[in-house]
mmCIF file of C-alpha atoms and ligand atoms in Angstrom:
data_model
loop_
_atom_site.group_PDB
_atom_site.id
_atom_site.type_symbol
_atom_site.label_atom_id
_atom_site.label_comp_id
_atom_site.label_asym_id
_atom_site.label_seq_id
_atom_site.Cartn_x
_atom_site.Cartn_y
_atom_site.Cartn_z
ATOM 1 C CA UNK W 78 -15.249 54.435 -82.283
ATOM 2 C CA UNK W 79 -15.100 51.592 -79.867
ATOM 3 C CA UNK W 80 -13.640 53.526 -76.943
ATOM 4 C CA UNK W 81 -12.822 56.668 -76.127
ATOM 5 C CA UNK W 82 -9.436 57.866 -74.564
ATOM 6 C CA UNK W 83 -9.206 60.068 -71.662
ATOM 7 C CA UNK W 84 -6.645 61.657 -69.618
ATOM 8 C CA UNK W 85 -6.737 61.136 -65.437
ATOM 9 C CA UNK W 86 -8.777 63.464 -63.747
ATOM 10 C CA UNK W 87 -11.409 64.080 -67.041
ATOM 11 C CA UNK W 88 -13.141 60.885 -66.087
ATOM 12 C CA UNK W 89 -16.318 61.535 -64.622
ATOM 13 C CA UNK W 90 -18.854 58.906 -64.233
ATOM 14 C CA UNK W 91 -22.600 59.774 -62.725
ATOM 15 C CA UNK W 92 -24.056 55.835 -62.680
ATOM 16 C CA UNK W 93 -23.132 52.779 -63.974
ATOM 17 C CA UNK W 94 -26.268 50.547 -63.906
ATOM 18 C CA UNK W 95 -27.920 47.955 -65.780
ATOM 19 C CA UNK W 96 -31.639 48.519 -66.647
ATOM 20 C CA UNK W 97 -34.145 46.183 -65.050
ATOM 21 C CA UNK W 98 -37.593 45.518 -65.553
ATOM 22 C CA UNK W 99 -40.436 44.101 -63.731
ATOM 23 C CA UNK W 100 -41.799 40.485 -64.894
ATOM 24 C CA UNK W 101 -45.539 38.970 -64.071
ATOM 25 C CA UNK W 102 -48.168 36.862 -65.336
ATOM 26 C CA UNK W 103 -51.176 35.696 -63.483
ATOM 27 C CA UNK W 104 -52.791 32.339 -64.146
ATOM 28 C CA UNK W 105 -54.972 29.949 -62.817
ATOM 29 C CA UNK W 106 -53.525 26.414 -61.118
ATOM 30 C CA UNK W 107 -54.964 24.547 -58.062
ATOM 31 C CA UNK W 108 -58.608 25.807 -58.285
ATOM 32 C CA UNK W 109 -57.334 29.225 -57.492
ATOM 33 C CA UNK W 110 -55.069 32.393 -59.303
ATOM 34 C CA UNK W 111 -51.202 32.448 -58.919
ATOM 35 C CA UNK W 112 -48.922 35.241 -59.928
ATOM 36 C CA UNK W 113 -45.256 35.918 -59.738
ATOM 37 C CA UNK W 114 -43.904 39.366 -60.052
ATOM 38 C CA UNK W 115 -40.075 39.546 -60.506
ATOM 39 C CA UNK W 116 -37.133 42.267 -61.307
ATOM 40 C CA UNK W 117 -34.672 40.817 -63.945
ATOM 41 C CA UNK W 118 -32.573 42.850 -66.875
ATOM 42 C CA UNK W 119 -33.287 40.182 -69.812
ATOM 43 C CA UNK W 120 -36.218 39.617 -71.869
ATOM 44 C CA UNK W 121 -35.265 36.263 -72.992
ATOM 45 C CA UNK W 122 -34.228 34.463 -69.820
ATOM 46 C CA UNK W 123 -36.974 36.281 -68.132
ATOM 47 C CA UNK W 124 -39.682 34.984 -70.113
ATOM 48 C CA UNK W 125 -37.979 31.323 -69.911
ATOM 49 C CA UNK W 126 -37.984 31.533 -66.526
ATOM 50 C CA UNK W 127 -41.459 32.716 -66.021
ATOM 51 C CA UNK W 128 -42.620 29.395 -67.790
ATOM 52 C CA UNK W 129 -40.555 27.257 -65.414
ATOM 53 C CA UNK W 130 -42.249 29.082 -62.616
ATOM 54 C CA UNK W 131 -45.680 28.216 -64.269
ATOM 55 C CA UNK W 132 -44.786 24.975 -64.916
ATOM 56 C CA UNK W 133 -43.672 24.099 -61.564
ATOM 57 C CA UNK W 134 -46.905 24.957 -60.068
ATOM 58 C CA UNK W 135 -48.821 23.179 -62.850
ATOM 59 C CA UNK W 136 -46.433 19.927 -62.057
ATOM 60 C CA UNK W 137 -47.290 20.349 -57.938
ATOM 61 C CA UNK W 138 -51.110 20.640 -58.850
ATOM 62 C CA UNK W 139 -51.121 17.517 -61.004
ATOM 63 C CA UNK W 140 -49.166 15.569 -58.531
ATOM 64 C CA UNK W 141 -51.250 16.705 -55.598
ATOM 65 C CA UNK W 142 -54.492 17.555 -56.957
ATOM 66 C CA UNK W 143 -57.128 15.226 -55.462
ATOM 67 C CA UNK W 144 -59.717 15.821 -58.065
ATOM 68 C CA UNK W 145 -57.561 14.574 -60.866
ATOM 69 C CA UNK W 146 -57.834 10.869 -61.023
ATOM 70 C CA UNK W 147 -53.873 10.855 -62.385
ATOM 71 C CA UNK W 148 -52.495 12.729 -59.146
ATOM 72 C CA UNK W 149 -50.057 10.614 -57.454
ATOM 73 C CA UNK W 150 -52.697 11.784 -54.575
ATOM 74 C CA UNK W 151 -55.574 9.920 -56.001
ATOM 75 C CA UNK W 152 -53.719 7.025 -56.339
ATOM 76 C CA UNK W 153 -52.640 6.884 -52.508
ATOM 77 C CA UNK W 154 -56.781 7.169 -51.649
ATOM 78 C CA UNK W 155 -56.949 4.044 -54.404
ATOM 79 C CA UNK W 156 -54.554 1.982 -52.873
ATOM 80 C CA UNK W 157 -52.616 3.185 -49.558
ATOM 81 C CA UNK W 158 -55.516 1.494 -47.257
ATOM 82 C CA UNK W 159 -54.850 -1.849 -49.324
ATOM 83 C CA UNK W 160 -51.570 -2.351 -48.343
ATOM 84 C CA UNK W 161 -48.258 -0.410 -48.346
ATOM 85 C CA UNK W 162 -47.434 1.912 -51.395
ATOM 86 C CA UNK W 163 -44.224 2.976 -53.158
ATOM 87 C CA UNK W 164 -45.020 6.745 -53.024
ATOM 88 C CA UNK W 165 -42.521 9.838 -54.538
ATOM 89 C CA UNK W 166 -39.683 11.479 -52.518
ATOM 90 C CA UNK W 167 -41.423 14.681 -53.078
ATOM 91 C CA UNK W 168 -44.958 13.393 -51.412
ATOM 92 C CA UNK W 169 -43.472 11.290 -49.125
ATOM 93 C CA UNK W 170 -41.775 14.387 -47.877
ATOM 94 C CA UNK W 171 -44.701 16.894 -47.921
ATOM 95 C CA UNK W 172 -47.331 14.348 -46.399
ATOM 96 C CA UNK W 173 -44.175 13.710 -43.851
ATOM 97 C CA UNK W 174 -44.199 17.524 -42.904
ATOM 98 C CA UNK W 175 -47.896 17.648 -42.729
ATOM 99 C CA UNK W 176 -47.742 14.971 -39.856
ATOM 100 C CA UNK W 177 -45.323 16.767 -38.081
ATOM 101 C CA UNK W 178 -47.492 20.202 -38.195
ATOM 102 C CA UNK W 179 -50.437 17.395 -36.977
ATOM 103 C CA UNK W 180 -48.361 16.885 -33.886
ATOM 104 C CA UNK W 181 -47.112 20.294 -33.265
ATOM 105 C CA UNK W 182 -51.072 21.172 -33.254
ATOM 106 C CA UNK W 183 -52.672 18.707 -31.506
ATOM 107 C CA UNK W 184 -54.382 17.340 -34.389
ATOM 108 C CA UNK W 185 -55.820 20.455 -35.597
ATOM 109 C CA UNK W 186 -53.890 20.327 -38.914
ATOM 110 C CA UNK W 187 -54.930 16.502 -40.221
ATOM 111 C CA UNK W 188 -54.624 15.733 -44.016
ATOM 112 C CA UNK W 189 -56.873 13.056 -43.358
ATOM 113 C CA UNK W 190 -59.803 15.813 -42.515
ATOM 114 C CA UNK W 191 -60.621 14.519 -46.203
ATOM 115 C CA UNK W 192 -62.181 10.988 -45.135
ATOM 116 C CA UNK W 193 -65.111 13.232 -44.572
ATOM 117 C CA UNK W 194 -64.224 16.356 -45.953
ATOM 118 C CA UNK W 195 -64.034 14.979 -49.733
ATOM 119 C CA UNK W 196 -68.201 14.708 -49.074
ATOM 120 C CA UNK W 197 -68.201 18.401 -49.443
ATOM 121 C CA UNK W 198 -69.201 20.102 -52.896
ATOM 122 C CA UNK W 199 -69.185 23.920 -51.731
ATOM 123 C CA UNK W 200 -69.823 24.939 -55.229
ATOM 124 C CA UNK W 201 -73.183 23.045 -55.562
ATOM 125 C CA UNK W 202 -74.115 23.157 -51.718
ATOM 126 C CA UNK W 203 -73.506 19.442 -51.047
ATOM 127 C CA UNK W 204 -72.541 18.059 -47.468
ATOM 128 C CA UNK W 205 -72.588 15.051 -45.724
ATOM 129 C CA UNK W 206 -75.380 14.208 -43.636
ATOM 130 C CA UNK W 207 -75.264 13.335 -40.089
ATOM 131 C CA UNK W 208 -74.668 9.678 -40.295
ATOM 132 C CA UNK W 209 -71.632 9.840 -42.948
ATOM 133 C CA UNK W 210 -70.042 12.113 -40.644
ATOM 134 C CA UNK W 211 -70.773 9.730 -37.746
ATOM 135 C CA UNK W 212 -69.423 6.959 -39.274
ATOM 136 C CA UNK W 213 -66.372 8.252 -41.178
ATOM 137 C CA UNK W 214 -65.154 11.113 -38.486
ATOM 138 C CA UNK W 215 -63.077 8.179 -36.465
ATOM 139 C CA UNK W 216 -60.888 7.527 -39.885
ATOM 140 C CA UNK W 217 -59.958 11.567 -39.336
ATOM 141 C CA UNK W 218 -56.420 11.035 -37.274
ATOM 142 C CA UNK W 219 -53.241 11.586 -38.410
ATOM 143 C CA UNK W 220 -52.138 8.455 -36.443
ATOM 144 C CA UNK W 221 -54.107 6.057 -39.441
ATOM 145 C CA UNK W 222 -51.124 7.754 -41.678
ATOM 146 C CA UNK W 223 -48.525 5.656 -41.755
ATOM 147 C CA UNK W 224 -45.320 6.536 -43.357
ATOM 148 C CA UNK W 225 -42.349 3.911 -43.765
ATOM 149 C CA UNK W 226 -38.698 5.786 -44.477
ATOM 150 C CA UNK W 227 -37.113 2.783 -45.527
ATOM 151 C CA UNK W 228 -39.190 1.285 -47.811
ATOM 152 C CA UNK W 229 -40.682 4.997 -49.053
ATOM 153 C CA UNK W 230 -44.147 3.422 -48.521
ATOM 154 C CA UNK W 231 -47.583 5.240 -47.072
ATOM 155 C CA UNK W 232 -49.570 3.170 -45.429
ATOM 156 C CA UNK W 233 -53.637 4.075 -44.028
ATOM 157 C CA UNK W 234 -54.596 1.451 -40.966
ATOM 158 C CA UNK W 235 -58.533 2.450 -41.588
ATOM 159 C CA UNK W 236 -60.006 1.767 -45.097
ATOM 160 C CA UNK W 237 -61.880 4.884 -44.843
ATOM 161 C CA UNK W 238 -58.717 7.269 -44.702
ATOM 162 C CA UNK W 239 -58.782 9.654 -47.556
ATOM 163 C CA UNK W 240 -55.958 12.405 -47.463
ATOM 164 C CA UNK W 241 -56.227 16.255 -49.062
ATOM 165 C CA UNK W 242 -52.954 18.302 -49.088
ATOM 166 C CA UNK W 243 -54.913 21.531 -49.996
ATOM 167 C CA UNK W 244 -53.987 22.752 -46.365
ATOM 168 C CA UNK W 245 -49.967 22.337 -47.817
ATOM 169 C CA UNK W 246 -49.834 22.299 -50.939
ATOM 170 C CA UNK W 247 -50.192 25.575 -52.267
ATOM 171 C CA UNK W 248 -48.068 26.746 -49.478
ATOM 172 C CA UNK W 249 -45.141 24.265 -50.883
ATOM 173 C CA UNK W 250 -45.449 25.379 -54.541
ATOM 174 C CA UNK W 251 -44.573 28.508 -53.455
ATOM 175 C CA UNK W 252 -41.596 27.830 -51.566
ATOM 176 C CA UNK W 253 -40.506 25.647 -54.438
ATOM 177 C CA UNK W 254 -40.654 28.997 -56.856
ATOM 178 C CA UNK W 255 -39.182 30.874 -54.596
ATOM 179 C CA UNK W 256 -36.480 28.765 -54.564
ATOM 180 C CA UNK W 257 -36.629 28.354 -58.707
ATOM 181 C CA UNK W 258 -36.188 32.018 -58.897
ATOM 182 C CA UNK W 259 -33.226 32.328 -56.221
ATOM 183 C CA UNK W 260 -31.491 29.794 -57.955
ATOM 184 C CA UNK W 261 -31.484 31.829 -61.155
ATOM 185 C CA UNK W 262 -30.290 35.287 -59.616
ATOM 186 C CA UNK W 263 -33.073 36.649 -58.517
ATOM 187 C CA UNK W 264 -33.015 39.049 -55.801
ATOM 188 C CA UNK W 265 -36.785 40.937 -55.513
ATOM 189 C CA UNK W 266 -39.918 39.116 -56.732
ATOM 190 C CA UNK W 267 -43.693 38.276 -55.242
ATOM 191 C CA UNK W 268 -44.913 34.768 -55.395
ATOM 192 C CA UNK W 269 -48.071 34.123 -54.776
ATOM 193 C CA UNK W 270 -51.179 30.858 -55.122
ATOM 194 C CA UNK W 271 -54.583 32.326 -53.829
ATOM 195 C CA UNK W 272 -54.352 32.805 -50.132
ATOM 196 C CA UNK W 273 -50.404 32.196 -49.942
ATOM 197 C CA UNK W 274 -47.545 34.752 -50.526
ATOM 198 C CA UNK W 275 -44.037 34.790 -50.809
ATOM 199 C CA UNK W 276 -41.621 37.965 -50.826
ATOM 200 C CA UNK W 277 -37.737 38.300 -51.219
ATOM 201 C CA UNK W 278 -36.113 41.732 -51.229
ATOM 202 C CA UNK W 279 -37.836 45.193 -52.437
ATOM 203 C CA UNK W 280 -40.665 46.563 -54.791
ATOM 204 C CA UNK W 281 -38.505 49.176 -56.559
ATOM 205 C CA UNK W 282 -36.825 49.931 -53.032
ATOM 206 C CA UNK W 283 -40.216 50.538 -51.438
ATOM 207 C CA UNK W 284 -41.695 47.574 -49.453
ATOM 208 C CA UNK W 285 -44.556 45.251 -50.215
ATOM 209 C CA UNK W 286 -47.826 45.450 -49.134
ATOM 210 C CA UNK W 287 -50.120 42.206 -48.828
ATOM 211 C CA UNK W 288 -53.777 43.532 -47.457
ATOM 212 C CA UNK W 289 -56.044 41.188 -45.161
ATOM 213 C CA UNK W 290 -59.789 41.364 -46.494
ATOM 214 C CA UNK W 291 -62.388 42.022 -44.068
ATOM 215 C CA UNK W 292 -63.994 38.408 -44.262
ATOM 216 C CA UNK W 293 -67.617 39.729 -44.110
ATOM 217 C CA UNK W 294 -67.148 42.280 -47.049
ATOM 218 C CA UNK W 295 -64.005 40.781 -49.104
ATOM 219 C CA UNK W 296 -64.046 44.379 -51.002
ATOM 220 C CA UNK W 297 -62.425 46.318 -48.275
ATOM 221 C CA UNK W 298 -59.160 45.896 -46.388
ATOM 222 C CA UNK W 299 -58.561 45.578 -41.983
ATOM 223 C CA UNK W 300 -54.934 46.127 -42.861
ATOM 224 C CA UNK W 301 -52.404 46.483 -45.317
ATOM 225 C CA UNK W 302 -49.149 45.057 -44.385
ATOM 226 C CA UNK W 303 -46.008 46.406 -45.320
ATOM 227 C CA UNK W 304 -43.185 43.471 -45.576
ATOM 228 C CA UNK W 305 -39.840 42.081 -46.104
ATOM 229 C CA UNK W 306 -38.322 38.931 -47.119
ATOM 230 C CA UNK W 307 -41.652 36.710 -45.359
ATOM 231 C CA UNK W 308 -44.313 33.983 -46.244
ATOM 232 C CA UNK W 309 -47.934 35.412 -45.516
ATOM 233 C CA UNK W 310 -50.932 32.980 -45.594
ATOM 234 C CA UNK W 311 -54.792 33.743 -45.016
ATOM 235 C CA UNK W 312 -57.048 31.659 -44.448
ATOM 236 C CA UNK W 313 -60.586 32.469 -44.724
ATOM 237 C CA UNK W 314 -64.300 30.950 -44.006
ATOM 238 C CA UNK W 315 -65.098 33.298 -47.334
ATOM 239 C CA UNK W 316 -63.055 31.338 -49.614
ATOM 240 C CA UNK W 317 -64.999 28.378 -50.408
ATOM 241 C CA UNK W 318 -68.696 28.011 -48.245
ATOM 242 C CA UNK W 319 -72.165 28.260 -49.157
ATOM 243 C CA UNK W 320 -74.717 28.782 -46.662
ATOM 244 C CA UNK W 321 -77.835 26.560 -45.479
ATOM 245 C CA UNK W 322 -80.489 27.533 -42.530
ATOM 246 C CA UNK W 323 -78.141 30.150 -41.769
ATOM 247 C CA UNK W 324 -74.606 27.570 -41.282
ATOM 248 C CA UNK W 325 -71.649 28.366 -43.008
ATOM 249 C CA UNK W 326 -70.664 25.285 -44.685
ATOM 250 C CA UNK W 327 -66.606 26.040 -45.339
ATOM 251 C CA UNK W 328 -63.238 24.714 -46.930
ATOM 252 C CA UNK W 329 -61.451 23.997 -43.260
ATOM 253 C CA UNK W 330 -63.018 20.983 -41.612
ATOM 254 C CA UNK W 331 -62.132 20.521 -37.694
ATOM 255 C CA UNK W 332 -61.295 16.966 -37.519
ATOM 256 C CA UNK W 333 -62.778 16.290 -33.965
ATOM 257 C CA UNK W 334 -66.540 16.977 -35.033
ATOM 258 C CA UNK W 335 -66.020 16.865 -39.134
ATOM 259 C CA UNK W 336 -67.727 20.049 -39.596
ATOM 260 C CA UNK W 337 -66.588 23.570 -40.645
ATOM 261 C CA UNK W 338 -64.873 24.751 -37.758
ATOM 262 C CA UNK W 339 -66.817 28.050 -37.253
ATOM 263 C CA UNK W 340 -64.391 30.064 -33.757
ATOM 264 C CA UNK W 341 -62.994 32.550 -36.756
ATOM 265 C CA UNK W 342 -63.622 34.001 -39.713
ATOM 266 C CA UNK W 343 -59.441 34.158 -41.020
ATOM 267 C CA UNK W 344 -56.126 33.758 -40.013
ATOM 268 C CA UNK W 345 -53.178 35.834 -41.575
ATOM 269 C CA UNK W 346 -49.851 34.335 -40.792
ATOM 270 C CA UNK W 347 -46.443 34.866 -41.003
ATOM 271 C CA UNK W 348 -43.424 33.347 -41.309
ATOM 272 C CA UNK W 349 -40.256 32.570 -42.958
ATOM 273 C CA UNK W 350 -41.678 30.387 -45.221
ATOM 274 C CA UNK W 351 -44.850 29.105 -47.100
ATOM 275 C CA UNK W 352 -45.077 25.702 -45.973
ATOM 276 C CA UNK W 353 -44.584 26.906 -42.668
ATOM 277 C CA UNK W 354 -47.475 29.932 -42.794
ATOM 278 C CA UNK W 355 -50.041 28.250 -44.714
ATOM 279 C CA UNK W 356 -49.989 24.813 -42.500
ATOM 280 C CA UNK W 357 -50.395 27.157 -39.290
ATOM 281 C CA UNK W 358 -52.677 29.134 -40.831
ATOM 282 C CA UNK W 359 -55.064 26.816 -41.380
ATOM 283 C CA UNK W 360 -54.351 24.749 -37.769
ATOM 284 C CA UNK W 361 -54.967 28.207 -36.337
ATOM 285 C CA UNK W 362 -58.309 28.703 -37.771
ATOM 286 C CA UNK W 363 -59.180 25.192 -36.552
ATOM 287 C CA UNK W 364 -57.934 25.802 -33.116
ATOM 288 C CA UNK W 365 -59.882 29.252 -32.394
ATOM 289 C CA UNK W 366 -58.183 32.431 -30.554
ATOM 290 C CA UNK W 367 -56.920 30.993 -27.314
ATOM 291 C CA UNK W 368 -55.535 27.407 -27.992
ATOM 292 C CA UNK W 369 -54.362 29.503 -32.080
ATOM 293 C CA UNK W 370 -52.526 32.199 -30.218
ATOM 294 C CA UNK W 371 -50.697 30.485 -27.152
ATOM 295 C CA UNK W 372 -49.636 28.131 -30.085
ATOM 296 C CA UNK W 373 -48.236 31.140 -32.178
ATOM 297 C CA UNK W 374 -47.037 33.065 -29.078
ATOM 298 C CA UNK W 375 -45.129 29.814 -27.906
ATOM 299 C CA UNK W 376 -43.296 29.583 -31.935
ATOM 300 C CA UNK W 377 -40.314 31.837 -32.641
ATOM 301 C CA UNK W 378 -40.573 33.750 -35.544
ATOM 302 C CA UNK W 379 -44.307 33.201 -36.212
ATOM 303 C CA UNK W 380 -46.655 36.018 -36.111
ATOM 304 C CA UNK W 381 -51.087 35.727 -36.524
ATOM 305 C CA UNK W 382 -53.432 38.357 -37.212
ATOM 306 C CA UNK W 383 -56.717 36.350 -36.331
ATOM 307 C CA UNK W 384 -60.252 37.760 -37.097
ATOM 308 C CA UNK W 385 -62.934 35.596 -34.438
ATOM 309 C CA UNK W 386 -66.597 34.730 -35.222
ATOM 310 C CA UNK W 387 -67.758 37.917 -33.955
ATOM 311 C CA UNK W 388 -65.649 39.904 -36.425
ATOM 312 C CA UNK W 389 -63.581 40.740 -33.503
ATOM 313 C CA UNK W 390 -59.342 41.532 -34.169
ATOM 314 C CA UNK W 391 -56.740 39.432 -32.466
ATOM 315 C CA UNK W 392 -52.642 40.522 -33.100
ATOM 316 C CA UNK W 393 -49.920 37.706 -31.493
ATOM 317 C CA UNK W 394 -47.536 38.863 -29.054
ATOM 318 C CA UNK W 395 -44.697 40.363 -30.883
ATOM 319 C CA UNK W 396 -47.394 41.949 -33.080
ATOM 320 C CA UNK W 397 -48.800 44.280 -29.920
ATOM 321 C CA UNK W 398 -51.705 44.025 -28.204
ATOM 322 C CA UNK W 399 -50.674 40.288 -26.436
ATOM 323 C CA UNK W 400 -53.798 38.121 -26.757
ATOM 324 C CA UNK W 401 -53.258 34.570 -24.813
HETATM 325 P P1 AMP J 127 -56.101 27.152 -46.369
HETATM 326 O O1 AMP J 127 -56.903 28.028 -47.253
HETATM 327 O O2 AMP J 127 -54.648 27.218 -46.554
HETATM 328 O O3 AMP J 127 -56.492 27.255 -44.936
HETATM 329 O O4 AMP J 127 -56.426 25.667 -46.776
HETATM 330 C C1 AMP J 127 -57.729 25.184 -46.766
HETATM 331 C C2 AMP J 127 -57.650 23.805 -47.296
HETATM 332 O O5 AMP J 127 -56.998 22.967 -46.345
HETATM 333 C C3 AMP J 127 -58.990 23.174 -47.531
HETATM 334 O O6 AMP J 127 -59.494 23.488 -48.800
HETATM 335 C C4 AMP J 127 -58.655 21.704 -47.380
HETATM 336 O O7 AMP J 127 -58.119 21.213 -48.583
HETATM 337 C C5 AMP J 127 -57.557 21.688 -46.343
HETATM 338 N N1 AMP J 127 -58.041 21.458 -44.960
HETATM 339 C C6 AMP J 127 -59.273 21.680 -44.439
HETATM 340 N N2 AMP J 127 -59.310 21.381 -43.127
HETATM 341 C C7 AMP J 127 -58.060 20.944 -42.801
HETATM 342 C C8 AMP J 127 -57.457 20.479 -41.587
HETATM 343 N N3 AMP J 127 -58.121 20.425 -40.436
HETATM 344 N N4 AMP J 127 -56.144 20.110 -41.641
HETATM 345 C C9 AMP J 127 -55.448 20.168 -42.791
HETATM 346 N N5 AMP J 127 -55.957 20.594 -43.953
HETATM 347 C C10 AMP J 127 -57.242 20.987 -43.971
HETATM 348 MG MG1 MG J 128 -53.244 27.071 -45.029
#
């Protein structure tokens, strides 16, 4: 029997509800691990949308990767100092936004960090002596990026420019899934590429919870945050360094001196999106505690957690504690 016929007043339904389940996968893209966690009630689109979602990141990291001679990037270092190149919406865009967190920072956030920073190896221990940072630490400025809207050309006035989006990228891929997965219905799900994360809605109606590692001993958690609908990024001396004569050579080069900058150990930001967190996150670590926080405290919507050099806690304004 197809249906079944009751009278008025019989009728009693407890729930009507459609059974969901929980979707992730974790991979590696962009020299780190992604994941996505999401809720969804169908195997089938589920799994075809998890390998749009992996294939989105994949297509970012090959466009933006500088250490695949293909990228779109690469090409730019080729030719961009040569004379003015045809570049894609998509990284005309991104290197746009990057300029624009260069000038909300002071220069602290600079894609062009890479004219020196590509001399870096931190998995072998390589760095760039004294005199290659001398002579190539000018070419670090924002200003030698020049972008033309009209003719959708990038242009670099010094021939030593080299640019890195690795302060951006990972941050954009995100908000790009995010997107991906809003645009098919979904309402709770985790996105996340190494030291960026996304969140919209619940974890089974609980909240999520995104820890900071303690940067000296990576094992163990300073906090565990429990959040909403937000874009968390850290940013951490830990990630990529090695050590020499007791310096920590690391991944986030302060383009005034071309060196690690070395006033923090991490930054954990937040905001309403990834672009957003993971560009400030990493201007923030270049800019140290005071310049990092009157920045933050000045920016609506923006919270920092900031760990300093001497493994010493820092919360922005609206966080408690006000630190200036
Ligand atoms: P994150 O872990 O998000 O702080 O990003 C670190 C990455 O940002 C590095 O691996 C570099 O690719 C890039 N980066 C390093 N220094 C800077 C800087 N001063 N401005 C912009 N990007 C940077
Ligand atoms: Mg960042």
């Amino acid at each position: 029997m197809l249906f079944a016929e009751v009278s008025i007043g019989e009728l009693s339904i407890d729930k009507i509800s459609i059974t969901t389940k929980w979707y992730e996968k974790t991979f590696a893209v962009m020299g780190t691990q992604a994941k996505f966690e999401f809720e969804w009630h169908n195997d089938k689109e589920a799994n075809q949308l998890m390998e749009k979602l992996v294939n989105e990141m994949h297509r970012i990291d090959a466009t933006m990767s500088p250490y695949k001679a293909t990228s779109e990037l690469s090409k730019i270092n080729l030719k961009a100092a040569k004379k003015p190149l045809i570049i894609s919406t998509e990284l005309f865009t991104l290197i746009k936004r990057s300029l624009d967190f260069s000038k909300l920072t002071s220069g602290a956030f600079d894609i062009s960090f890479s004219s020196v920073g590509y001399l870096y190896n931190y998995r072998e221990g390589v760095k760039p002596n004294k005199d290659q940072i001398d002579h190539l630490k000018e070419a670090i400025n924002f200003k030698n990026i020049q972008l033309n809207e009209k003719s959708s050309t990038i242009y670099f006035s010094d021939p030593r420019v080299k640019i890195d989006l690795g302060g951006i990228a990972k941050g954009y891929a995100v908000d790009r899934c995010i997107e991906i997965l809003r645009l098919s219905g979904i309402k709770n799900a985790y996105v996340n590429a190494g030291g960026d994360s996304r969140i919209i809605g619940r974890k089974n109606d609980r909240l999520w919870y995104i820890g900071i590692k303690h940067p000296r001993d990576t094992t163990k958690l300073v906090a565990n945050l429990p959040l909403e609908n937000i874009a968390v990024s850290t940013s951490g001396d830990y990630e990529r360094f090695f050590i020499q004569d007791g310096v920590r050579y690391h991944h986030i080069i302060d383009p005034t001196t071309g060196n690690s900058a070395s006033k923090i150990q991490s930054v954990t930001l937040l905001a309403n999106d990834s672009i957003t967190a993971d560009a400030l996150s990493t201007s923030v670590f270049v800019l140290g505690v005071q310049d990092g926080m009157s920045l933050i405290n000045q920016l609506e919507g923006i919270s920092a957690i900031v760990i300093d050099n001497k493994s010493k806690l820092f919360l922005s304004k609206d966080m408690g504690n006000a630190s200036e």
